[in-house]
CSV table of C-alpha atoms in Angstrom, one decimal:
chain,number,residue,atom,x,y,z
Q,29,MET,CA,6.1,8.9,26.7
Q,30,GLU,CA,8.0,7.3,23.9
Q,31,SER,CA,9.7,10.4,22.9
Q,32,ALA,CA,11.5,10.3,26.2
Q,33,MET,CA,13.4,7.1,25.3
Q,34,PRO,CA,16.9,7.4,24.1
Q,35,GLU,CA,16.8,6.7,20.4
Q,36,SER,CA,19.6,4.0,20.8
Q,37,THR,CA,16.9,1.7,22.3
Q,38,ALA,CA,16.8,-1.3,20.1
Q,39,ALA,CA,13.1,-1.6,19.8
Q,40,TYR,CA,10.0,0.7,19.8
Q,41,GLN,CA,7.8,0.6,22.7
Q,42,PRO,CA,4.6,-1.4,21.8
Q,43,THR,CA,1.3,0.5,22.6
Q,44,PRO,CA,-2.4,-0.8,22.6
Q,45,ARG,CA,-2.7,0.0,18.8
Q,46,THR,CA,0.4,-1.5,17.8
Q,47,VAL,CA,-0.2,-4.9,19.4
Q,48,PRO,CA,-2.1,-6.8,16.9
Q,49,THR,CA,-5.3,-8.8,18.2
Q,50,ARG,CA,-4.2,-11.7,16.0
Q,51,ALA,CA,-1.0,-13.5,14.9
Q,52,ARG,CA,1.0,-11.5,17.7
Q,53,GLU,CA,4.0,-13.8,17.1
Q,54,ARG,CA,4.4,-12.1,13.7
Q,55,ALA,CA,4.6,-8.6,15.3
Q,56,ALA,CA,8.0,-7.1,15.7
Q,57,TYR,CA,9.4,-3.6,17.3
Q,58,ASP,CA,13.0,-3.9,16.3
Q,59,ARG,CA,14.2,-0.6,15.1
Q,60,GLU,CA,16.7,-2.0,12.6
Q,61,LEU,CA,14.1,-4.4,11.1
Q,62,VAL,CA,11.6,-1.5,10.8
Q,63,HIS,CA,14.2,0.7,9.2
Q,64,GLY,CA,15.0,-2.0,6.5
Q,65,ILE,CA,11.5,-2.6,5.6
Q,66,LEU,CA,10.8,1.4,5.3
Q,67,ASP,CA,14.2,1.9,3.2
Q,68,GLU,CA,13.5,-0.9,0.7
Q,69,ALA,CA,10.0,0.3,-0.5
Q,70,TYR,CA,9.3,3.1,-2.8
Q,71,VAL,CA,5.9,4.1,-1.9
Q,72,CYS,CA,4.1,4.1,1.5
Q,73,HIS,CA,0.4,4.3,1.8
Q,74,LEU,CA,-0.8,7.3,4.0
Q,75,GLY,CA,-4.0,7.3,5.6
Q,76,PHE,CA,-5.8,10.2,7.2
Q,77,VAL,CA,-9.4,11.1,8.0
Q,78,ARG,CA,-11.2,13.6,6.0
Q,79,ASP,CA,-15.0,14.7,6.8
Q,80,GLY,CA,-15.1,11.6,8.9
Q,81,ALA,CA,-13.9,9.0,6.4
Q,82,PRO,CA,-10.7,7.4,5.8
Q,83,VAL,CA,-8.5,8.2,2.8
Q,84,VAL,CA,-5.5,6.2,1.7
Q,85,LEU,CA,-3.1,7.4,-0.8
Q,86,PRO,CA,0.2,6.1,-2.2
Q,87,THR,CA,3.2,8.6,-1.7
Q,88,LEU,CA,6.8,8.8,-1.8
Q,89,TYR,CA,8.8,9.3,1.4
Q,90,GLY,CA,12.1,9.6,3.0
Q,91,ARG,CA,13.6,8.7,6.2
Q,92,VAL,CA,16.3,10.6,8.4
Q,93,ASP,CA,17.1,8.2,11.4
Q,94,GLU,CA,13.7,8.3,13.4
Q,95,ARG,CA,11.8,10.7,11.2
Q,96,LEU,CA,9.8,10.0,8.1
Q,97,TYR,CA,9.2,12.9,5.6
Q,98,VAL,CA,6.5,13.2,2.8
Q,99,HIS,CA,6.2,16.0,0.6
Q,100,GLY,CA,3.8,17.2,-2.0
Q,101,SER,CA,2.3,20.5,-3.4
Q,102,THR,CA,1.0,22.9,-0.9
Q,103,GLY,CA,-2.3,22.7,-2.5
Q,104,SER,CA,-2.7,19.0,-1.9
Q,105,ARG,CA,-5.4,17.8,0.4
Q,106,PRO,CA,-3.6,15.9,3.1
Q,107,LEU,CA,-0.6,18.6,3.4
Q,108,ARG,CA,-3.3,21.4,3.4
Q,109,MET,CA,-4.9,19.6,6.4
Q,110,THR,CA,-1.6,19.9,8.4
Q,111,SER,CA,-1.2,23.6,7.7
Q,112,ALA,CA,-1.8,25.9,10.5
Q,113,ASP,CA,-4.4,28.0,8.5
Q,114,GLY,CA,-7.0,25.2,8.6
Q,115,GLY,CA,-8.4,22.7,6.1
Q,116,GLY,CA,-8.6,19.8,8.8
Q,117,GLY,CA,-12.1,18.8,8.7
Q,118,ALA,CA,-13.9,16.4,11.3
Q,119,GLY,CA,-12.0,13.6,12.5
Q,120,THR,CA,-8.7,15.1,12.5
Q,121,GLU,CA,-6.9,15.1,15.7
Q,122,SER,CA,-5.3,18.6,16.0
Q,123,ALA,CA,-2.6,19.6,18.2
Q,124,ASP,CA,-0.8,23.1,18.1
Q,125,ASP,CA,2.8,23.3,18.9
Q,126,GLU,CA,5.9,25.1,17.5
Q,127,ALA,CA,5.8,23.1,14.2
Q,128,GLY,CA,1.8,23.8,13.4
Q,129,THR,CA,-1.1,21.9,13.4
Q,130,GLY,CA,-0.9,18.1,13.2
Q,131,LEU,CA,-2.8,15.7,11.4
Q,132,ALA,CA,-3.3,12.2,12.6
Q,133,VAL,CA,-2.1,9.8,10.3
Q,134,CYS,CA,-1.2,6.0,9.7
Q,135,LEU,CA,1.6,5.4,7.3
Q,136,THR,CA,2.0,1.6,6.0
Q,137,VAL,CA,4.5,0.1,3.9
Q,138,THR,CA,4.5,-3.5,2.6
Q,139,HIS,CA,6.6,-5.8,0.8
Q,140,VAL,CA,5.1,-9.1,-0.7
Q,141,ASP,CA,7.7,-11.8,-0.6
Q,142,GLY,CA,5.8,-14.7,-1.6
Q,143,LEU,CA,2.6,-16.7,-2.4
Q,144,VAL,CA,1.8,-19.5,0.4
Q,145,LEU,CA,0.0,-22.3,-1.2
Q,146,ALA,CA,-1.6,-24.6,1.4
Q,147,ARG,CA,-3.7,-27.8,0.9
Q,148,SER,CA,-6.6,-26.0,2.5
Q,149,ALA,CA,-8.1,-22.8,1.0
Q,150,PHE,CA,-8.4,-21.6,4.6
Q,151,HIS,CA,-4.7,-21.5,5.1
Q,152,HIS,CA,-3.4,-19.7,1.9
Q,153,SER,CA,-1.5,-16.8,2.7
Q,154,ILE,CA,1.4,-14.6,1.5
Q,155,ASN,CA,4.9,-14.1,2.9
Q,156,TYR,CA,5.2,-10.5,3.5
Q,157,ARG,CA,6.9,-7.7,5.6
Q,158,SER,CA,5.0,-4.5,6.7
Q,159,VAL,CA,5.5,-1.7,8.9
Q,160,VAL,CA,2.5,0.5,10.3
Q,161,VAL,CA,3.4,3.9,11.7
Q,162,HIS,CA,1.0,5.8,13.8
Q,163,GLY,CA,1.3,9.5,14.8
Q,164,ILE,CA,0.6,13.2,14.2
Q,165,ALA,CA,2.2,14.4,10.9
Q,166,ARG,CA,3.4,18.1,11.3
Q,167,GLN,CA,4.5,20.6,8.5
Q,168,VAL,CA,8.2,21.2,8.6
Q,169,THR,CA,8.9,24.9,8.3
Q,170,ASP,CA,12.7,25.2,9.3
Q,171,PRO,CA,14.5,25.7,6.0
Q,172,ALA,CA,17.4,23.4,7.1
Q,173,GLU,CA,15.2,20.6,7.9
Q,174,ARG,CA,13.2,21.0,4.9
Q,175,ARG,CA,16.2,20.8,2.7
Q,176,THR,CA,17.3,17.6,4.4
Q,177,ALA,CA,13.8,16.1,4.2
Q,178,LEU,CA,13.7,16.8,0.4
Q,179,ASP,CA,17.2,15.3,-0.1
Q,180,ALA,CA,16.2,12.2,1.9
Q,181,ILE,CA,13.1,11.8,-0.5
Q,182,VAL,CA,15.2,12.1,-3.6
Q,183,ASP,CA,17.7,9.6,-2.1
Q,184,HIS,CA,15.1,7.2,-1.0
Q,185,VAL,CA,14.2,6.7,-4.7
Q,186,VAL,CA,17.9,6.5,-5.8
Q,187,PRO,CA,20.6,6.7,-3.1
Q,188,GLY,CA,23.0,9.3,-4.0
Q,189,ARG,CA,20.7,11.1,-6.4
Q,190,SER,CA,20.4,14.3,-4.4
Q,191,HIS,CA,23.9,15.1,-5.1
Q,192,ASP,CA,23.4,14.7,-8.8
Q,193,SER,CA,20.5,17.0,-9.4
Q,194,ARG,CA,19.6,20.6,-9.2
Q,195,PRO,CA,18.2,21.3,-5.9
Q,196,ALA,CA,14.9,22.9,-5.3
Q,197,ASN,CA,15.0,26.7,-6.2
Q,198,ALA,CA,13.2,29.7,-4.9
Q,199,ARG,CA,10.2,29.2,-6.8
Q,200,GLU,CA,9.8,25.4,-6.2
Q,201,LEU,CA,10.5,25.5,-2.4
Q,202,PRO,CA,7.6,27.6,-1.3
Q,203,ALA,CA,5.3,25.4,-3.5
Q,204,THR,CA,6.4,22.3,-1.6
Q,205,ALA,CA,4.9,21.3,1.6
Q,206,VAL,CA,6.9,18.9,3.7
Q,207,ILE,CA,5.4,17.1,6.6
Q,208,ARG,CA,7.2,14.9,9.2
Q,209,LEU,CA,6.1,11.9,11.0
Q,210,ASP,CA,8.3,10.6,13.9
Q,211,LEU,CA,8.9,7.0,14.5
Q,212,ASP,CA,7.5,6.5,17.9
Q,213,GLU,CA,4.4,4.4,17.6
Q,214,VAL,CA,5.6,1.8,15.2
Q,215,SER,CA,5.3,-2.0,14.5
Q,216,ALA,CA,6.4,-4.3,11.9
Q,217,LYS,CA,4.7,-7.6,10.9
Q,218,VAL,CA,6.5,-10.5,9.2
Q,219,ARG,CA,5.5,-13.6,7.7
Q,220,THR,CA,7.8,-16.3,6.3
Q,221,GLY,CA,8.0,-19.8,5.5
Q,222,GLY,CA,5.5,-22.4,4.3
Q,223,PRO,CA,2.0,-23.2,4.6
Q,224,ASN,CA,0.6,-24.1,8.0
Q,225,ASP,CA,-1.7,-26.9,7.1
Q,226,ASP,CA,-3.7,-28.8,9.5
Q,227,PRO,CA,-2.4,-32.3,10.4
Q,228,GLU,CA,-5.5,-34.1,8.9
Q,229,ASP,CA,-4.8,-32.3,5.4
Q,230,MET,CA,-1.3,-33.6,4.7
Q,231,THR,CA,-2.3,-36.6,2.7
Q,232,LEU,CA,-4.6,-34.3,0.3
Q,233,PRO,CA,-3.5,-34.5,-3.3
Q,234,HIS,CA,-2.6,-30.8,-3.5
Q,235,TRP,CA,0.7,-29.2,-4.1
Q,236,ALA,CA,1.8,-27.2,-1.3
Q,237,GLY,CA,4.7,-24.7,-1.1
Q,238,VAL,CA,5.8,-21.2,-1.6
Q,239,VAL,CA,6.1,-19.5,-5.0
Q,240,PRO,CA,8.7,-16.6,-4.3
Q,241,LEU,CA,8.2,-13.1,-5.9
Q,242,THR,CA,11.1,-11.5,-7.0
Q,243,ARG,CA,11.7,-7.7,-7.9
Q,244,GLY,CA,14.3,-6.2,-10.2
Q,245,TYR,CA,15.2,-3.4,-12.4
Q,246,GLY,CA,15.1,-2.9,-16.1
Q,247,MET,CA,17.6,-1.2,-18.3
Q,248,PRO,CA,17.4,2.5,-17.6
Q,249,VAL,CA,15.9,4.2,-20.3
Q,250,PRO,CA,17.4,7.8,-21.0
Q,251,SER,CA,15.3,10.6,-21.9
Q,252,ASP,CA,14.8,11.3,-25.7
Q,253,ASP,CA,16.3,14.7,-25.0
Q,254,LEU,CA,19.3,13.5,-23.0
Q,255,ASP,CA,22.7,14.9,-24.2
Q,256,PRO,CA,24.3,11.5,-25.4
Q,257,ALA,CA,27.6,12.6,-23.9
Q,258,ILE,CA,26.2,12.0,-20.3
Q,259,ALA,CA,26.9,8.4,-19.3
Q,260,LEU,CA,24.8,6.2,-16.9
Q,261,PRO,CA,25.8,7.4,-13.4
Q,262,ASP,CA,27.5,4.5,-11.1
Q,263,TYR,CA,24.6,4.8,-8.7
Q,264,LEU,CA,22.2,3.4,-11.5
Q,265,SER,CA,24.5,0.9,-13.0
Q,266,VAL,CA,24.8,-0.9,-9.4
Q,267,LEU,CA,20.9,-1.0,-9.2
A,20,MET,CA,-26.9,7.4,-7.4
A,21,GLU,CA,-24.2,5.3,-9.0
A,22,SER,CA,-25.7,1.9,-8.0
A,23,ALA,CA,-28.5,2.8,-10.3
A,24,MET,CA,-26.2,2.8,-13.3
A,25,PRO,CA,-26.0,-0.2,-15.4
A,26,GLU,CA,-22.9,-2.1,-14.9
A,27,SER,CA,-22.0,-2.1,-18.5
A,28,THR,CA,-21.2,1.4,-18.3
A,29,ALA,CA,-17.5,1.9,-19.3
A,30,ALA,CA,-16.5,4.3,-16.6
A,31,TYR,CA,-17.2,5.0,-13.0
A,32,GLN,CA,-18.8,8.4,-12.5
A,33,PRO,CA,-16.5,10.8,-10.9
A,34,THR,CA,-17.6,12.3,-7.4
A,35,PRO,CA,-16.1,15.1,-5.4
A,36,ARG,CA,-13.6,12.7,-3.7
A,37,THR,CA,-12.5,10.9,-6.6
A,38,VAL,CA,-11.5,14.1,-8.4
A,39,PRO,CA,-7.9,15.0,-7.4
A,40,THR,CA,-7.1,18.3,-6.6
A,41,ARG,CA,-3.8,18.0,-8.4
A,42,ALA,CA,-2.5,16.3,-11.5
A,43,ARG,CA,-6.2,15.7,-12.8
A,44,GLU,CA,-4.9,14.7,-16.1
A,45,ARG,CA,-3.6,11.4,-14.5
A,46,ALA,CA,-6.9,10.3,-13.0
A,47,ALA,CA,-9.0,7.9,-14.9
A,48,TYR,CA,-12.4,6.1,-14.3
A,49,ASP,CA,-12.3,3.5,-17.0
A,50,ARG,CA,-13.6,0.0,-15.6
A,51,GLU,CA,-11.3,-2.1,-17.6
A,52,LEU,CA,-8.3,0.0,-16.4
A,53,VAL,CA,-9.4,-0.1,-13.0
A,54,HIS,CA,-10.1,-4.1,-13.0
A,55,GLY,CA,-6.6,-4.6,-14.5
A,56,ILE,CA,-4.9,-2.6,-11.9
A,57,LEU,CA,-6.6,-4.4,-9.1
A,58,ASP,CA,-6.4,-7.8,-10.5
A,59,GLU,CA,-2.5,-7.4,-10.9
A,60,ALA,CA,-1.8,-6.6,-7.4
A,61,TYR,CA,-1.5,-9.0,-4.4
A,62,VAL,CA,-2.4,-6.9,-1.5
A,63,CYS,CA,-4.4,-4.0,-1.0
A,64,HIS,CA,-4.1,-1.1,1.6
A,65,LEU,CA,-7.3,-1.0,3.6
A,66,GLY,CA,-8.0,2.1,5.5
A,67,PHE,CA,-10.7,2.7,8.2
A,68,VAL,CA,-11.1,5.0,11.3
A,69,ARG,CA,-10.8,3.6,14.7
A,70,ASP,CA,-11.2,6.0,17.7
A,71,GLY,CA,-11.2,8.8,15.4
A,72,ALA,CA,-7.8,8.0,14.0
A,73,PRO,CA,-6.8,6.5,10.6
A,74,VAL,CA,-5.5,2.7,10.3
A,75,VAL,CA,-4.1,1.3,7.2
A,76,LEU,CA,-3.7,-2.3,7.0
A,77,PRO,CA,-2.2,-4.5,4.1
A,78,THR,CA,-4.7,-7.4,3.2
A,79,LEU,CA,-5.4,-9.9,0.7
A,80,TYR,CA,-8.5,-9.3,-1.5
A,81,GLY,CA,-10.6,-10.7,-4.4
A,82,ARG,CA,-12.8,-9.2,-7.1
A,83,VAL,CA,-16.1,-10.5,-8.5
A,84,ASP,CA,-17.0,-8.2,-11.2
A,85,GLU,CA,-17.9,-4.8,-9.4
A,86,ARG,CA,-17.4,-6.3,-5.8
A,87,LEU,CA,-14.3,-6.3,-3.9
A,88,TYR,CA,-14.1,-8.9,-1.0
A,89,VAL,CA,-11.8,-9.2,1.9
A,90,HIS,CA,-11.7,-11.7,4.5
A,91,GLY,CA,-10.3,-12.3,8.0
A,92,SER,CA,-10.7,-13.7,11.3
A,93,THR,CA,-14.1,-12.9,12.9
A,94,GLY,CA,-12.0,-11.6,15.9
A,95,SER,CA,-9.9,-9.2,13.6
A,96,ARG,CA,-10.5,-5.3,14.3
A,97,PRO,CA,-11.9,-4.0,11.1
A,98,LEU,CA,-14.0,-7.2,10.7
A,99,ARG,CA,-15.5,-6.8,14.0
A,100,MET,CA,-16.2,-3.1,13.1
A,101,THR,CA,-18.5,-4.1,10.3
A,102,SER,CA,-20.5,-6.6,12.4
A,103,ALA,CA,-23.9,-5.8,13.6
A,104,ASP,CA,-23.2,-6.7,17.3
A,105,GLY,CA,-20.9,-3.4,17.5
A,106,GLY,CA,-17.3,-2.7,17.9
A,107,GLY,CA,-17.6,0.3,15.5
A,108,GLY,CA,-15.9,3.1,17.4
A,109,ALA,CA,-16.0,7.0,17.0
A,110,GLY,CA,-15.4,7.9,13.3
A,111,THR,CA,-17.2,5.1,11.7
A,112,GLU,CA,-20.0,5.9,9.3
A,113,SER,CA,-22.6,3.1,10.2
A,114,ALA,CA,-25.6,2.2,8.0
A,115,ASP,CA,-28.1,-0.4,8.6
A,116,ASP,CA,-29.3,-2.7,6.0
A,117,GLU,CA,-29.9,-6.1,5.1
A,118,ALA,CA,-26.3,-6.7,5.0
A,119,GLY,CA,-25.6,-5.5,8.6
A,120,THR,CA,-23.5,-2.5,9.8
A,121,GLY,CA,-21.2,-1.0,7.5
A,122,LEU,CA,-17.7,0.5,8.1
A,123,ALA,CA,-16.4,3.4,5.9
A,124,VAL,CA,-13.3,2.4,4.3
A,125,CYS,CA,-10.9,3.5,1.6
A,126,LEU,CA,-9.1,0.5,-0.2
A,127,THR,CA,-6.0,1.4,-2.4
A,128,VAL,CA,-3.9,-0.6,-4.7
A,129,THR,CA,-0.7,0.6,-6.1
A,130,HIS,CA,1.9,-0.8,-8.7
A,131,VAL,CA,5.2,1.1,-8.9
A,132,ASP,CA,6.4,0.7,-12.5
A,133,GLY,CA,9.6,2.8,-12.6
A,134,LEU,CA,11.8,5.2,-11.0
A,135,VAL,CA,11.5,8.8,-12.8
A,136,LEU,CA,14.9,10.7,-12.7
A,137,ALA,CA,14.6,14.4,-13.8
A,138,ARG,CA,17.5,17.0,-14.0
A,139,SER,CA,15.9,18.9,-10.9
A,140,ALA,CA,15.1,17.2,-7.8
A,141,PHE,CA,11.7,18.9,-7.8
A,142,HIS,CA,10.6,16.9,-10.7
A,143,HIS,CA,11.9,13.4,-9.5
A,144,SER,CA,8.9,11.0,-9.5
A,145,ILE,CA,7.6,7.5,-10.1
A,146,ASN,CA,5.7,5.8,-12.7
A,147,TYR,CA,2.7,4.2,-11.1
A,148,ARG,CA,-0.8,2.8,-11.5
A,149,SER,CA,-3.1,3.1,-8.5
A,150,VAL,CA,-6.7,2.7,-7.6
A,151,VAL,CA,-8.6,4.1,-4.7
A,152,VAL,CA,-12.1,3.0,-3.8
A,153,HIS,CA,-14.1,4.7,-1.3
A,154,GLY,CA,-17.2,3.0,0.2
A,155,ILE,CA,-19.1,1.3,3.1
A,156,ALA,CA,-17.9,-2.2,3.7
A,157,ARG,CA,-20.3,-4.7,4.8
A,158,GLN,CA,-20.1,-8.2,6.1
A,159,VAL,CA,-21.5,-10.8,3.7
A,160,THR,CA,-23.8,-13.3,5.4
A,161,ASP,CA,-25.4,-15.2,2.5
A,162,PRO,CA,-23.4,-18.7,2.3
A,163,ALA,CA,-23.4,-18.8,-1.5
A,164,GLU,CA,-21.9,-15.3,-1.6
A,165,ARG,CA,-19.4,-16.3,1.1
A,166,ARG,CA,-18.2,-19.4,-0.7
A,167,THR,CA,-17.9,-17.3,-4.0
A,168,ALA,CA,-16.0,-14.4,-2.1
A,169,LEU,CA,-13.5,-17.0,-0.5
A,170,ASP,CA,-12.9,-18.7,-3.7
A,171,ALA,CA,-12.3,-15.3,-5.4
A,172,ILE,CA,-9.8,-14.5,-2.9
A,173,VAL,CA,-7.7,-17.8,-3.4
A,174,ASP,CA,-7.9,-17.4,-7.0
A,175,HIS,CA,-6.7,-13.7,-6.8
A,176,VAL,CA,-3.4,-15.1,-5.2
A,177,VAL,CA,-3.2,-18.0,-7.8
A,178,PRO,CA,-5.8,-18.1,-10.5
A,179,GLY,CA,-7.4,-21.7,-10.7
A,180,ARG,CA,-6.2,-22.4,-7.2
A,181,SER,CA,-9.6,-22.6,-5.4
A,182,HIS,CA,-10.3,-25.9,-7.6
A,183,ASP,CA,-7.0,-27.4,-6.3
A,184,SER,CA,-7.5,-27.1,-2.7
A,185,ARG,CA,-9.8,-28.2,0.1
A,186,PRO,CA,-12.5,-25.7,0.7
A,187,ALA,CA,-13.3,-24.2,3.9
A,188,ASN,CA,-15.1,-26.7,6.4
A,189,ALA,CA,-17.8,-26.3,8.9
A,190,ARG,CA,-15.1,-25.3,11.5
A,191,GLU,CA,-13.3,-22.7,9.3
A,192,LEU,CA,-16.5,-21.1,7.7
A,193,PRO,CA,-17.8,-19.8,11.0
A,194,ALA,CA,-14.4,-18.4,12.2
A,195,THR,CA,-14.1,-16.3,8.8
A,196,ALA,CA,-15.6,-13.0,8.1
A,197,VAL,CA,-16.1,-11.9,4.6
A,198,ILE,CA,-16.5,-8.3,3.8
A,199,ARG,CA,-17.8,-6.7,0.6
A,200,LEU,CA,-16.8,-3.3,-0.9
A,201,ASP,CA,-18.9,-2.4,-4.0
A,202,LEU,CA,-17.0,-0.7,-6.8
A,203,ASP,CA,-19.0,2.5,-7.1
A,204,GLU,CA,-16.8,5.4,-6.1
A,205,VAL,CA,-13.6,4.5,-7.7
A,206,SER,CA,-10.7,6.3,-9.5
A,207,ALA,CA,-7.5,5.2,-10.9
A,208,LYS,CA,-4.3,7.4,-11.4
A,209,VAL,CA,-1.6,6.5,-13.7
A,210,ARG,CA,1.8,8.1,-14.4
A,211,THR,CA,3.9,7.1,-17.5
A,212,GLY,CA,6.7,8.3,-19.4
A,213,GLY,CA,9.8,10.3,-18.8
A,214,PRO,CA,10.7,13.1,-16.5
A,215,ASN,CA,9.1,16.4,-17.1
A,216,ASP,CA,12.1,18.8,-16.8
A,217,ASP,CA,11.7,22.5,-17.0
A,218,PRO,CA,13.2,24.0,-20.3
A,219,GLU,CA,16.0,25.9,-18.5
A,220,ASP,CA,17.2,22.8,-16.8
A,221,MET,CA,17.8,20.7,-20.2
A,222,THR,CA,21.3,21.5,-20.5
A,223,LEU,CA,22.2,20.7,-16.8
A,224,PRO,CA,24.9,17.8,-16.8
A,225,HIS,CA,22.7,15.4,-14.9
A,226,TRP,CA,21.5,11.9,-16.4
A,227,ALA,CA,17.6,12.1,-17.1
A,228,GLY,CA,15.4,9.1,-17.7
A,229,VAL,CA,13.6,6.2,-16.3
A,230,VAL,CA,14.6,3.2,-14.3
A,231,PRO,CA,12.0,0.5,-15.0
A,232,LEU,CA,11.1,-1.9,-12.2
A,233,THR,CA,10.3,-5.5,-12.8
A,234,ARG,CA,8.6,-8.1,-11.0
A,235,GLY,CA,8.7,-11.9,-11.3
A,236,TYR,CA,8.5,-15.2,-9.7
A,237,GLY,CA,11.1,-17.5,-8.4
A,238,MET,CA,11.3,-21.3,-8.5
A,239,PRO,CA,8.2,-22.7,-6.6
A,240,VAL,CA,9.7,-24.2,-3.1
A,241,PRO,CA,7.5,-27.3,-2.3
A,242,SER,CA,6.8,-28.0,1.4
A,243,ASP,CA,9.2,-30.3,3.0
A,244,ASP,CA,6.5,-32.5,3.9
A,245,LEU,CA,4.9,-32.7,0.3
A,246,ASP,CA,4.5,-36.1,-1.3
A,247,PRO,CA,7.1,-36.0,-3.9
A,248,ALA,CA,4.7,-37.9,-6.5
A,249,ILE,CA,2.5,-34.6,-6.5
A,250,ALA,CA,4.0,-32.7,-9.6
A,251,LEU,CA,3.9,-28.9,-9.8
A,252,PRO,CA,0.6,-28.1,-11.2
A,253,ASP,CA,0.3,-26.3,-14.6
A,254,TYR,CA,-1.2,-23.2,-12.9
A,255,LEU,CA,2.2,-22.6,-11.4
A,256,SER,CA,4.5,-23.5,-14.2
A,257,VAL,CA,2.8,-20.7,-16.2
A,258,LEU,CA,3.5,-18.3,-13.8
């Protein structure tokens, strides 16, 4: 359904599971907003079902247009579960196609932007931006797409870095599993602004407002064994 | 099994699903380490199973000793799924006891501490600290425990804040569901230090090292409608 839409559509199509039951005014489907939230984070939280129970693991990822990529050892649990040779237990939603057996996943990314202090305990909150992606993750077997995906994961950590490191070699490539999750069933949720206190609480003697959270970078720490002649690259000095 | 252990035991007992298949040397079960990671984060990622598929949502939480608490509207999906009057779909692992029907969850908290740049793309990584908790979440019905949990969630955002805000009233309390997850099946995973490049890569001309990530607080922003006579409380000035 969604995959038949042109990628130039400005927004993802809401589905029953991407429309929240509460705080609907915070839900958003704009592709640019979603891409920005995804690109700014370092880890996602990847959920899948194993033996009928949920598992949520933090992992690196990369984005190429409307596709997310996650990589890992071919021996790791979620990646084995996407492989065609089995490993998927109860609760996995499998589908065979040219890309192999799929694994039902939910991939979530969250930024915490501020602490929201209301006069009432009930209205305390945080300002945040999150993206939730539902879908079937599939192993990538095409060599060219695997290289693109691995570059994207490295460049997600530090933009431009894939061109300044040794690419995966013939020993590393077969040991690395790459899985793909298409951005089809996607929603963002964003809270901004101050507390939403009830009118009758406005005269209470408690401080109310927002404490912004900031994120930054410390000074890069070279490896002890780094050749001192190798200067800090530009893509790090601009962080 | 685990629940029969005295809480003073210094470490959580590993179980099959808390022993990683890879990087076992990064896994840890020390309670103090786990508590520290949990207490430092603002949101967890809560995973559960709905209609056989995984769902991962960011949410606030609080900790009281060996119990985690999550709250939400009684109308929200995961909280409805823990209630005794149903709502739990396929894939939920239910168990009836005095605390009501349970929901199988996986609650994960992650801090990203640094970007690890290796000479090889393959060995790029991040320094991180994460905690994964598996278990059955149950609704809390005892009024005293509910108050304790709600205070803990507010104090998790800003320590000491629960004493400087209006407690939940007779209208808000019935609208708020509180669920509890005991810290029994728990593991931490920690990566620190520089890149682990292969010996044959040491002479490559690429910068290698760690870019630390930092987190801080911006200046608190009072609500527009805050009485100017209300000064910034001490618990915010020390952030």
